[in-house]
């Protein structure tokens, strides 16, 4: 099969990789209908994360089941399926509590590398959710978004306790932040403040339900949030970047008693204990348990209530993956969909 590998920062290539096989009886192999490039793929691309040559890339996926192991009971060959970037058994105590991303058997799909024609999915019954039937072609981007960015934005909004009567601020205008706006709107938030300096992203944020835009960042951005909230700060803040600046911006934008939902993969973030102590807020986040939300999100997409696929503003054949990485790195694209 063809698949994307990264050799070193800034160097990805589509190469022949061995076809994945059933390795354990609970595996499935899927043929990808679409895959994509994640904001987190830019950490190794930019050299922030180490690259072990040649590293298969990609952890988002939708597709059709081609093979199942002998112990796979609920997922069938021919099903159109979506799974999260963490495979999970969905049966252990952690999964049952809704934290499938930290399942005792959690397996990072990035190891398989789903920017490819085929992918092996471990624990298929626990990991995969089948759609009611083959999807209309125009639903594909939205279903793919559910695999990570929508599920992650949704978890962030839930972790931030977004809901009726709440003012929600969103730090980060990448695909996850924008879908955090969509999630806050669906969860009934009264006011949603998107923090973004880019006109195209501001427009999409408003389309997804943002009521206010704040262009400033850092402490100036915090001051703007305070001005908009009677000096108190937002009830709920979504953090979708993962840097020291964005995390402190999120914490300082939150009122005492409020909630921060943080899903930007933390890079070098160190929290000052004394400030945290007196901030008196709830901090909840981590790798999103997307599997918890998949059935609900698929339903909302299937019924055409939400259209999260709008975050894909560039579509390329898988063979042109390198062009997609460049476009996202240079912020010419919010998110790139790849067609195998
Ligand atoms: Zn589990």
Short mmCIF file of C-alpha atoms in Angstrom, two decimals, residues 195 216-223 245 249 252-253:
data_model
loop_
_atom_site.label_atom_id
_atom_site.label_comp_id
_atom_site.label_asym_id
_atom_site.label_seq_id
_atom_site.Cartn_x
_atom_site.Cartn_y
_atom_site.Cartn_z
CA UNK A 195 -9.67 34.36 20.09
CA UNK A 216 -5.43 40.21 21.04
CA UNK A 217 -3.45 37.41 22.65
CA UNK A 218 -1.44 36.98 25.86
CA UNK A 219 -2.23 39.33 28.74
CA UNK A 220 -3.81 41.88 26.37
CA UNK A 221 -6.19 39.15 25.21
CA UNK A 222 -6.96 38.32 28.85
CA UNK A 223 -7.78 42.00 29.48
CA UNK A 245 1.43 31.35 26.58
CA UNK A 249 -4.01 32.90 28.63
CA UNK A 252 -6.13 33.97 33.36
CA UNK A 253 -9.25 34.35 31.18
#
